[in-house]
């Protein structure tokens, strides 16, 4: 019987754990099902340009703990209008190359944009299985994405370090973390590292409330404060969230402030043990879904159970925080300020 051939690509921003997922898919496909695995370099653009090679089992060894993606990535969105012209029709090229490569299925490892493209390719008749990844944790249809746990570990450690220098200099430290439109990294790293004020893109904040909270802390003898802000909070264009909030705090309180943008450090390096395990479970399940012929799906986690959801339900949606999230409520009850007018009151 002809061996099944599967392709794997990684698209969008990288994150810790992608190689663990590639290994999970590849090893399960080869060892459990006797499939052939084709690696496609640089996301969807590698499928357009036929940058492919066979991934033998040896190539999947030694990558579990490695950051980034051995396949490389790109942000090409083949269904964007500028990718479909009279001269070049990228979705059509992808379909032809999928056939030329003799693929029986394609695994697309990526965030929201990638899952949307995966859905559209599935509607074009390709056999697709998606695997959600991103530090932002904002993919709809799964409880968590790998990359997130590593990112909050890195951000948490950075904030811990800012505590000691803030304490020495009696300053307000403003730390900007990634997450795009989602505040998951800000909320989790802020709580894990004792942030006094946490500003989330999903929650409307009031700078006067933030200023009052910081003055009140100072009046209660707290010599320094930690303010964690998600990069996607509402702010003037052309300014970083950290620089904006820091300046506003200084102007409103007179307290000395400093700002730090953590940036791409949050996306680099080795995945946390939890992300290695999650990525491995996702990868293995993707191979199982291919074996069962369950295409047009994305692997997902529901109450710590690995399952899958239809790509048609995932594409084009974001999983964002809501103001009633239990961690926000719990933090508010302990005096953490989210800048909302209702959440910073202390019982006198
Ligand atoms: O989606 C992951 C992420 O790191 C976001 O947190 C951030 O806004 C964005 O990617 C940065 O993207 P780029 O790699 O294009 O600079």
Short mmCIF file of C-alpha atoms and ligand atoms in Angstrom, two decimals:
data_model
loop_
_atom_site.label_atom_id
_atom_site.label_comp_id
_atom_site.label_asym_id
_atom_site.label_seq_id
_atom_site.Cartn_x
_atom_site.Cartn_y
_atom_site.Cartn_z
CA UNK A 1 0.00 0.00 0.00
CA UNK A 2 1.26 3.50 -0.86
CA UNK A 3 2.57 5.35 2.18
CA UNK A 4 0.64 8.49 3.16
CA UNK A 5 2.61 11.72 2.62
CA UNK A 6 2.05 14.68 4.84
CA UNK A 7 3.44 18.22 4.63
CA UNK A 8 4.20 20.45 7.62
CA UNK A 9 4.62 24.21 7.56
CA UNK A 10 4.96 26.90 10.20
CA UNK A 11 3.60 30.40 9.52
CA UNK A 12 3.20 33.74 11.29
CA UNK A 13 5.25 34.97 14.26
CA UNK A 14 7.43 32.29 15.84
CA UNK A 15 7.18 31.16 19.47
CA UNK A 16 8.78 28.64 21.80
CA UNK A 17 7.45 25.11 21.24
CA UNK A 18 7.07 25.04 17.45
CA UNK A 19 9.88 22.53 17.01
CA UNK A 20 8.36 20.34 19.72
CA UNK A 21 5.11 20.37 17.71
CA UNK A 22 6.91 19.56 14.43
CA UNK A 23 8.61 16.67 16.23
CA UNK A 24 5.29 15.53 17.72
CA UNK A 25 3.58 15.39 14.32
CA UNK A 26 6.57 13.97 12.47
CA UNK A 27 7.56 11.23 14.90
CA UNK A 28 3.96 10.06 15.41
CA UNK A 29 3.37 10.08 11.64
CA UNK A 30 6.52 8.07 10.97
CA UNK A 31 6.65 5.74 13.99
CA UNK A 32 2.95 5.06 14.61
CA UNK A 33 1.57 5.30 11.08
CA UNK A 34 4.51 4.73 8.69
CA UNK A 35 3.81 7.99 6.86
CA UNK A 36 6.30 10.12 4.91
CA UNK A 37 6.85 13.66 6.15
CA UNK A 38 7.67 16.63 3.94
CA UNK A 39 8.96 19.80 5.57
CA UNK A 40 7.93 23.04 3.86
CA UNK A 41 10.19 26.01 4.57
CA UNK A 42 9.06 29.55 5.37
CA UNK A 43 5.31 29.14 5.77
CA UNK A 44 2.94 29.40 2.82
CA UNK A 45 5.57 31.12 0.68
CA UNK A 46 7.59 27.87 0.78
CA UNK A 47 4.60 26.08 -0.69
CA UNK A 48 4.39 28.66 -3.47
CA UNK A 49 8.14 28.45 -4.19
CA UNK A 50 8.46 24.69 -3.54
CA UNK A 51 11.03 25.00 -0.77
CA UNK A 52 10.55 21.48 0.52
CA UNK A 53 12.51 18.46 1.71
CA UNK A 54 11.82 15.07 3.21
CA UNK A 55 11.99 15.05 7.01
CA UNK A 56 13.39 11.70 7.98
CA UNK A 57 13.14 10.66 11.62
CA UNK A 58 16.79 11.68 12.27
CA UNK A 59 15.94 15.29 11.38
CA UNK A 60 13.31 15.30 14.11
CA UNK A 61 15.80 14.39 16.82
CA UNK A 62 17.35 16.98 19.11
CA UNK A 63 14.78 19.69 18.38
CA UNK A 64 12.39 19.29 21.33
CA UNK A 65 14.05 22.00 23.39
CA UNK A 66 15.03 24.28 20.52
CA UNK A 67 13.41 27.73 20.22
CA UNK A 68 12.15 29.20 16.93
CA UNK A 69 11.21 26.91 14.05
CA UNK A 70 13.58 24.70 12.08
CA UNK A 71 11.26 25.18 9.09
CA UNK A 72 11.47 28.97 9.15
CA UNK A 73 8.38 31.12 8.89
CA UNK A 74 6.86 33.97 6.90
CA UNK A 75 3.78 36.13 7.16
CA UNK A 76 2.58 35.53 3.57
CA UNK A 77 -1.22 35.42 3.46
CA UNK A 78 -1.95 33.80 0.06
CA UNK A 79 -5.62 34.78 0.02
CA UNK A 80 -4.98 38.50 0.46
CA UNK A 81 -6.13 40.40 -2.65
CA UNK A 82 -2.56 41.43 -3.57
CA UNK A 83 -1.55 37.75 -3.69
CA UNK A 84 -4.17 36.99 -6.34
CA UNK A 85 -3.57 38.92 -9.58
CA UNK A 86 -3.95 38.12 -13.29
CA UNK A 87 -0.28 37.11 -13.40
CA UNK A 88 0.01 35.19 -10.11
CA UNK A 89 -2.70 33.33 -8.28
CA UNK A 90 -1.01 32.09 -5.09
CA UNK A 91 -3.87 29.88 -3.79
CA UNK A 92 -3.93 28.17 -7.21
CA UNK A 93 -0.13 27.67 -7.15
CA UNK A 94 -0.41 26.21 -3.64
CA UNK A 95 -3.08 23.75 -4.79
CA UNK A 96 -0.96 22.67 -7.79
CA UNK A 97 2.16 22.26 -5.65
CA UNK A 98 0.24 20.27 -3.04
CA UNK A 99 -0.65 17.84 -5.84
CA UNK A 100 2.88 17.89 -7.33
CA UNK A 101 4.29 16.97 -3.92
CA UNK A 102 1.81 14.09 -3.72
CA UNK A 103 0.55 15.26 -0.35
CA UNK A 104 -2.35 13.49 1.34
CA UNK A 105 -2.57 16.16 4.03
CA UNK A 106 -1.01 19.43 5.14
CA UNK A 107 -0.38 20.45 8.76
CA UNK A 108 -0.42 24.23 9.31
CA UNK A 109 1.19 25.35 12.57
CA UNK A 110 0.32 28.96 13.32
CA UNK A 111 -1.78 31.60 15.03
CA UNK A 112 -5.03 33.24 13.99
CA UNK A 113 -3.92 34.38 10.53
CA UNK A 114 -2.55 30.93 9.73
CA UNK A 115 -5.71 29.16 10.86
CA UNK A 116 -7.77 31.47 8.64
CA UNK A 117 -5.59 30.60 5.64
CA UNK A 118 -5.81 26.92 6.65
CA UNK A 119 -9.60 27.20 6.64
CA UNK A 120 -9.64 28.77 3.16
CA UNK A 121 -7.29 26.10 1.78
CA UNK A 122 -9.52 23.46 3.30
CA UNK A 123 -12.51 25.03 1.53
CA UNK A 124 -10.48 24.80 -1.70
CA UNK A 125 -10.39 21.02 -1.19
CA UNK A 126 -6.99 20.45 0.47
CA UNK A 127 -6.78 18.09 3.44
CA UNK A 128 -5.76 20.41 6.26
CA UNK A 129 -5.12 20.02 9.97
CA UNK A 130 -4.25 23.14 11.99
CA UNK A 131 -2.13 23.37 15.15
CA UNK A 132 -2.55 26.58 17.20
CA UNK A 133 0.58 28.36 18.37
CA UNK A 134 1.32 31.86 19.62
CA UNK A 135 2.65 33.56 22.71
CA UNK A 136 -0.48 35.76 22.62
CA UNK A 137 -2.82 32.87 23.61
CA UNK A 138 -5.59 34.42 21.52
CA UNK A 139 -6.56 31.60 19.15
CA UNK A 140 -10.27 30.94 19.30
CA UNK A 141 -11.36 27.34 19.92
CA UNK A 142 -8.67 26.20 22.35
CA UNK A 143 -8.10 26.84 26.05
CA UNK A 144 -4.42 27.57 25.52
CA UNK A 145 -1.76 27.84 22.82
CA UNK A 146 1.81 26.67 23.27
CA UNK A 147 4.29 29.54 23.48
CA UNK A 148 2.14 31.29 26.06
CA UNK A 149 3.54 29.53 29.12
CA UNK A 150 7.12 30.21 28.00
CA UNK A 151 6.31 33.87 27.30
CA UNK A 152 4.76 34.48 30.72
CA UNK A 153 7.76 32.76 32.29
CA UNK A 154 10.15 35.12 30.50
CA UNK A 155 8.01 38.21 31.17
CA UNK A 156 7.48 37.16 34.78
CA UNK A 157 11.19 36.81 35.39
CA UNK A 158 11.87 40.19 33.78
CA UNK A 159 9.26 41.86 36.00
CA UNK A 160 10.77 40.17 39.08
CA UNK A 161 14.08 41.79 38.18
CA UNK A 162 12.46 45.19 37.69
CA UNK A 163 11.06 44.95 41.24
CA UNK A 164 14.51 45.12 42.81
CA UNK A 165 15.75 48.09 40.80
CA UNK A 166 12.41 49.87 41.30
CA UNK A 167 12.80 49.32 45.04
CA UNK A 168 16.38 50.66 45.15
CA UNK A 169 15.46 53.86 43.28
CA UNK A 170 11.92 54.28 44.59
CA UNK A 171 10.49 54.47 41.09
CA UNK A 172 7.37 53.54 39.20
CA UNK A 173 8.40 50.93 36.63
CA UNK A 174 6.20 50.62 33.55
CA UNK A 175 6.70 47.36 31.65
CA UNK A 176 5.17 46.72 28.23
CA UNK A 177 4.53 43.10 27.26
CA UNK A 178 3.38 41.62 23.94
CA UNK A 179 0.01 40.11 23.14
CA UNK A 180 -1.28 42.24 20.24
CA UNK A 181 -5.01 42.86 20.90
CA UNK A 182 -5.08 40.36 23.77
CA UNK A 183 -4.09 40.92 27.39
CA UNK A 184 -3.32 37.32 28.39
CA UNK A 185 0.44 37.85 28.73
CA UNK A 186 -0.07 41.11 30.67
CA UNK A 187 -2.60 39.54 33.03
CA UNK A 188 -0.69 36.34 33.75
CA UNK A 189 2.82 37.81 33.95
CA UNK A 190 1.49 40.77 35.92
CA UNK A 191 -0.20 38.52 38.48
CA UNK A 192 2.70 36.08 38.65
CA UNK A 193 5.09 38.91 39.44
CA UNK A 194 2.99 41.04 41.73
CA UNK A 195 2.10 43.92 39.39
CA UNK A 196 0.35 46.78 41.25
CA UNK A 197 -1.35 48.14 38.15
CA UNK A 198 -2.13 46.00 35.09
CA UNK A 199 -3.52 47.58 31.94
CA UNK A 200 -5.17 45.23 29.43
CA UNK A 201 -6.22 46.00 25.84
CA UNK A 202 -9.68 44.55 26.54
CA UNK A 203 -10.45 46.86 29.51
CA UNK A 204 -11.08 50.59 29.23
CA UNK A 205 -8.67 52.35 31.61
CA UNK A 206 -8.77 55.78 33.18
CA UNK A 207 -5.41 57.47 33.77
CA UNK A 208 -6.74 59.45 36.73
CA UNK A 209 -7.62 56.18 38.45
CA UNK A 210 -4.12 54.85 37.74
CA UNK A 211 -2.57 58.05 39.14
CA UNK A 212 -4.78 57.96 42.27
CA UNK A 213 -3.80 54.35 42.90
CA UNK A 214 -0.09 55.12 42.66
CA UNK A 215 -0.36 58.20 44.91
CA UNK A 216 -2.37 56.16 47.41
CA UNK A 217 0.34 53.48 47.42
CA UNK A 218 2.99 56.12 47.98
CA UNK A 219 0.93 57.64 50.84
CA UNK A 220 0.66 54.20 52.42
CA UNK A 221 4.46 54.00 52.49
CA UNK A 222 4.98 51.85 49.39
CA UNK A 223 8.23 53.14 47.96
CA UNK A 224 7.85 51.80 44.46
CA UNK A 225 5.22 50.44 42.08
CA UNK A 226 5.08 48.03 39.16
CA UNK A 227 2.79 48.84 36.23
CA UNK A 228 2.38 46.11 33.58
CA UNK A 229 0.82 47.17 30.27
CA UNK A 230 -0.26 45.11 27.28
CA UNK A 231 1.12 46.49 24.01
CA UNK A 232 -2.39 46.69 22.54
CA UNK A 233 -3.91 49.16 25.05
CA UNK A 234 -5.53 52.29 23.65
CA UNK A 235 -2.85 54.98 23.18
CA UNK A 236 -1.84 57.72 20.77
CA UNK A 237 -0.36 56.47 17.49
CA UNK A 238 3.45 56.50 17.11
CA UNK A 239 4.07 56.08 20.86
CA UNK A 240 4.79 52.84 22.64
CA UNK A 241 2.30 51.90 25.33
CA UNK A 242 5.06 51.96 27.97
CA UNK A 243 6.37 55.41 26.98
CA UNK A 244 2.87 56.87 26.90
CA UNK A 245 1.74 55.47 30.26
CA UNK A 246 5.06 56.36 31.90
CA UNK A 247 4.86 59.99 30.78
CA UNK A 248 1.22 60.33 31.82
CA UNK A 249 1.99 58.92 35.28
CA UNK A 250 4.89 61.33 35.77
CA UNK A 251 2.77 64.31 34.72
CA UNK A 252 -0.17 63.33 36.91
CA UNK A 253 1.69 62.19 40.05
CA UNK A 254 5.19 63.67 39.99
CA UNK A 255 6.50 60.19 40.83
CA UNK A 256 9.70 59.21 39.04
CA UNK A 257 8.99 56.68 36.29
CA UNK A 258 10.97 54.45 33.93
CA UNK A 259 9.69 52.36 31.04
CA UNK A 260 10.81 49.04 29.61
CA UNK A 261 9.59 47.25 26.48
CA UNK A 262 10.26 43.53 26.72
CA UNK A 263 9.71 42.91 23.00
CA UNK A 264 10.94 39.86 21.11
CA UNK A 265 12.75 38.35 24.09
CA UNK A 266 9.28 36.99 24.95
CA UNK A 267 9.24 34.96 21.74
CA UNK A 268 12.78 33.60 21.78
CA UNK A 269 14.59 30.70 23.34
CA UNK A 270 13.76 27.28 24.66
CA UNK A 271 10.13 26.37 25.44
CA UNK A 272 9.05 25.76 29.04
CA UNK A 273 8.45 22.10 30.00
CA UNK A 274 4.69 22.76 29.94
CA UNK A 275 4.89 24.12 26.36
CA UNK A 276 7.03 21.18 25.26
CA UNK A 277 4.36 18.80 26.52
CA UNK A 278 1.42 20.75 25.08
CA UNK A 279 3.13 21.11 21.68
CA UNK A 280 3.97 17.40 21.66
CA UNK A 281 0.36 16.48 22.49
CA UNK A 282 -0.97 18.80 19.77
CA UNK A 283 1.49 17.45 17.22
CA UNK A 284 0.71 13.81 17.98
CA UNK A 285 -3.02 14.47 17.79
CA UNK A 286 -2.63 16.16 14.40
CA UNK A 287 -1.06 12.94 13.08
CA UNK A 288 -3.94 10.94 14.60
CA UNK A 289 -6.50 13.21 12.90
CA UNK A 290 -4.77 12.73 9.54
CA UNK A 291 -4.79 8.98 10.02
CA UNK A 292 -8.53 9.12 10.76
CA UNK A 293 -9.18 11.42 7.78
CA UNK A 294 -10.56 14.18 10.02
CA UNK A 295 -9.60 17.17 7.91
CA UNK A 296 -10.64 20.83 8.06
CA UNK A 297 -9.93 20.72 11.78
CA UNK A 298 -7.63 22.38 14.33
CA UNK A 299 -6.30 20.46 17.33
CA UNK A 300 -7.29 22.05 20.60
CA UNK A 301 -7.29 21.72 24.37
CA UNK A 302 -10.53 21.62 26.31
CA UNK A 303 -10.32 21.15 30.08
CA UNK A 304 -6.91 19.52 29.66
CA UNK A 305 -8.33 17.05 27.12
CA UNK A 306 -6.90 17.10 23.60
CA UNK A 307 -9.63 17.32 21.00
CA UNK A 308 -10.28 19.23 17.77
CA UNK A 309 -12.56 21.97 16.44
CA UNK A 310 -13.66 22.68 12.87
CA UNK A 311 -11.46 25.29 11.17
CA UNK A 312 -14.64 26.94 9.90
CA UNK A 313 -15.42 27.92 13.50
CA UNK A 314 -11.89 29.19 14.28
CA UNK A 315 -11.02 31.36 11.27
CA UNK A 316 -11.28 35.11 11.72
CA UNK A 317 -12.01 35.09 15.47
CA UNK A 318 -9.92 36.14 18.47
CA UNK A 319 -10.04 34.75 22.00
CA UNK A 320 -9.89 37.80 24.24
CA UNK A 321 -10.20 38.44 27.97
CA UNK A 322 -13.51 39.60 29.39
CA UNK A 323 -13.81 41.95 32.41
CA UNK A 324 -15.41 39.16 34.45
CA UNK A 325 -12.44 36.79 34.02
CA UNK A 326 -11.91 35.09 37.38
CA UNK A 327 -8.26 36.19 37.62
CA UNK A 328 -9.17 39.84 37.04
CA UNK A 329 -11.86 39.63 39.74
CA UNK A 330 -9.51 37.89 42.16
CA UNK A 331 -6.73 40.42 41.57
CA UNK A 332 -9.14 43.36 42.01
CA UNK A 333 -10.25 41.92 45.33
CA UNK A 334 -6.61 41.99 46.45
CA UNK A 335 -6.07 45.61 45.44
CA UNK A 336 -4.57 45.24 41.96
CA UNK A 337 -5.66 48.19 39.82
CA UNK A 338 -6.75 47.60 36.21
CA UNK A 339 -7.38 51.29 35.66
CA UNK A 340 -11.13 50.77 35.56
CA UNK A 341 -13.13 53.19 37.67
CA UNK A 342 -14.88 50.37 39.54
CA UNK A 343 -11.86 48.22 40.38
CA UNK A 344 -9.40 50.22 42.49
CA UNK A 345 -11.41 51.04 45.58
CA UNK A 346 -10.00 49.97 48.93
CA UNK A 347 -12.30 49.51 51.89
CA UNK A 348 -11.48 52.30 54.37
O1 LIG B 1 1.63 37.29 17.61
C1 LIG B 1 2.82 37.29 18.28
C2 LIG B 1 3.41 38.67 18.30
O2 LIG B 1 4.66 38.57 18.93
C3 LIG B 1 2.55 39.75 18.96
O3 LIG B 1 2.56 39.66 20.35
C4 LIG B 1 3.17 40.98 18.38
O4 LIG B 1 2.27 42.06 18.37
C5 LIG B 1 3.50 40.57 16.98
O5 LIG B 1 3.62 39.15 17.00
C6 LIG B 1 4.76 41.13 16.40
O6 LIG B 1 4.86 40.71 15.07
P1 LIG B 1 6.11 40.81 14.08
O7 LIG B 1 6.88 39.52 14.22
O8 LIG B 1 5.50 40.91 12.74
O9 LIG B 1 6.89 41.99 14.49
#
